[in-house]
Short mmCIF file of C-alpha atoms in Angstrom, two decimals:
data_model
loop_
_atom_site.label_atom_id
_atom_site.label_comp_id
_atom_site.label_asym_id
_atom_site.label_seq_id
_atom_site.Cartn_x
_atom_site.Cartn_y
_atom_site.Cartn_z
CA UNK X 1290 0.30 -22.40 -37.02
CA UNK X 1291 0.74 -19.32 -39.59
CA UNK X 1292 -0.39 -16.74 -36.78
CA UNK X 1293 1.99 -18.44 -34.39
CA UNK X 1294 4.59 -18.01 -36.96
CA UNK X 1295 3.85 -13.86 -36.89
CA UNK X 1296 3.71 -13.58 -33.66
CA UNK X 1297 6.95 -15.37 -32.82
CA UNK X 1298 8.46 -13.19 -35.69
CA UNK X 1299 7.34 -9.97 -33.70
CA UNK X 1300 8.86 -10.96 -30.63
CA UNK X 1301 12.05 -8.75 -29.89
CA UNK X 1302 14.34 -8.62 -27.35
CA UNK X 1303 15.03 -4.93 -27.02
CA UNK X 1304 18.35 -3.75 -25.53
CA UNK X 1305 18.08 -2.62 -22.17
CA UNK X 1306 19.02 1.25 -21.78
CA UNK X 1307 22.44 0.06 -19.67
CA UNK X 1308 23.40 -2.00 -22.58
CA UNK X 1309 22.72 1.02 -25.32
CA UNK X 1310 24.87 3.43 -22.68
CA UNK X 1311 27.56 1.10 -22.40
CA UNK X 1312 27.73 0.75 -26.47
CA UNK X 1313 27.57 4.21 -26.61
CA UNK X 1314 24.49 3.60 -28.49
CA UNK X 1315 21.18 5.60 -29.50
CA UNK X 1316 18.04 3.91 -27.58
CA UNK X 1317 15.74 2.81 -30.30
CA UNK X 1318 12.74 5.00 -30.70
CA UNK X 1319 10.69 2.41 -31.67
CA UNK X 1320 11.23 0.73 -28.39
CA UNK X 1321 10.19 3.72 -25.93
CA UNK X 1322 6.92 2.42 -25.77
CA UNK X 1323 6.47 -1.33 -25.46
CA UNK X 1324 3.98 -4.07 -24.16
CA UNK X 1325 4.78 -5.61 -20.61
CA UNK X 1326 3.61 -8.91 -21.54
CA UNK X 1327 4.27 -10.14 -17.98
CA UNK X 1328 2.32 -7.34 -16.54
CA UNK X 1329 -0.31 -7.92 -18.99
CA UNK X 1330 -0.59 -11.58 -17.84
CA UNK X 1331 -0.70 -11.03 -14.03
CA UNK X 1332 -4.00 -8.64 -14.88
CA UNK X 1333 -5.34 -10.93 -17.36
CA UNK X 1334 -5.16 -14.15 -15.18
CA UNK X 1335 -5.44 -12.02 -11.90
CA UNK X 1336 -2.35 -13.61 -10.06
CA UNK X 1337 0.60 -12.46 -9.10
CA UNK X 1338 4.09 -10.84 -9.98
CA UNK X 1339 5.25 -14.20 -12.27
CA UNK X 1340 8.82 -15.28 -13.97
CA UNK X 1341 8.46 -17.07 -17.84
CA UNK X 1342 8.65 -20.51 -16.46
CA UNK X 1343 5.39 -19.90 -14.21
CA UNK X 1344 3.56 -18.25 -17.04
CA UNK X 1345 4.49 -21.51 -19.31
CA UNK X 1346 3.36 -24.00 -16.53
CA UNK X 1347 0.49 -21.57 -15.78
CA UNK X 1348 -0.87 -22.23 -19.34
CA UNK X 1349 0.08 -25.77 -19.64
CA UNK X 1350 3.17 -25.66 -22.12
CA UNK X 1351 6.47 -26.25 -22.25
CA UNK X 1352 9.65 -24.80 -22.10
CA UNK X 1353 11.50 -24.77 -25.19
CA UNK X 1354 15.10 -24.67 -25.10
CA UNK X 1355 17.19 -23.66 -21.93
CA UNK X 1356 16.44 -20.69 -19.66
CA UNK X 1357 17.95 -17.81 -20.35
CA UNK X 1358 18.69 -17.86 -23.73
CA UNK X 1359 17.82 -15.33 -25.98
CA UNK X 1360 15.89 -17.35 -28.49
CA UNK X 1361 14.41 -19.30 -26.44
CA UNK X 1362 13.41 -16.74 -24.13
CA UNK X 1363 11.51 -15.37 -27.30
CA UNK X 1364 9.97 -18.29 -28.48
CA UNK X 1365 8.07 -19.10 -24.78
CA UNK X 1366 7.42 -15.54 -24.97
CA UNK X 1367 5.57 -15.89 -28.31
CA UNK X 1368 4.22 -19.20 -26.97
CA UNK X 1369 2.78 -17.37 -23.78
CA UNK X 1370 1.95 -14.59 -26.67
CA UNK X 1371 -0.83 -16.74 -28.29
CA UNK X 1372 -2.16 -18.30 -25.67
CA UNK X 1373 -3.17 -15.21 -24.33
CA UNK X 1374 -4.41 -13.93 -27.28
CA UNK X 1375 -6.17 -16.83 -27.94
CA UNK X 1376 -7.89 -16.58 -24.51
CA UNK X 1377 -8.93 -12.97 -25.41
CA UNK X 1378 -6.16 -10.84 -24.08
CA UNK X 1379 -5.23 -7.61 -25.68
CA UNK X 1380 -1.74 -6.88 -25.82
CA UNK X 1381 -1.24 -3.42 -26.34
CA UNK X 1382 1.24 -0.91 -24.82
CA UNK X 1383 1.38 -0.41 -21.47
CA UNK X 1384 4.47 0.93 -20.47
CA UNK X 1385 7.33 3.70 -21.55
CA UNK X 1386 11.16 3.27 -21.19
CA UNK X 1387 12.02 6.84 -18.89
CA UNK X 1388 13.98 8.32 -21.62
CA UNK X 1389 16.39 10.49 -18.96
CA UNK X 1390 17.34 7.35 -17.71
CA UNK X 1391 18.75 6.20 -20.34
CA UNK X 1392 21.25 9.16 -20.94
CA UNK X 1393 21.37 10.00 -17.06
CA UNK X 1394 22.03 6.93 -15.07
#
């Protein structure tokens, strides 16, 4: 339950480059390079392009709290997190925002 806890604590919902042009806002560094954990799981499991709430049934657990909210967007994330850790996944970076699309679009 404890690693859960981290791992749900290290889920973030970045802001998407529209959102930081339309605040007239600096892109986060720290979020250039980030883990597509729904990329991740199609390779893991070997299936197909997949939404959260086929991931969740995919692994046998629930959806917590109503689609489309933030939180709990985030916490089936970090559910879907540890269970594929747990089965042996490694989630590292895999992808890069395209940093002249955030300023250029």
């Amino acid at each position: 339950a404890g690693y859960q806890r981290r791992v749900r604590k290290a889920v973030v919902s970045t802001q998407s480059t529209g959102e930081c042009r339309y605040n007239n806002m600096e892109f986060p560094k720290r979020c250039i390079n980030f883990c597509n954990v729904r990329r991740k799981f199609c390779n893991f499991y070997g299936v197909k392009r997949v939404n959260i709430e086929l991931m969740l049934k995919a692994l046998g657990l629930e959806a917590e709290g109503r689609a489309h909210s933030g939180i709990s967007d985030a916490r089936n994330i970090a559910n879907i997190v540890c269970t594929m850790i747990r089965d042996g996944a490694v989630l590292d970076n895999n992808e890069c925002v395209d940093m002249e699309s955030v300023y250029n679009a």
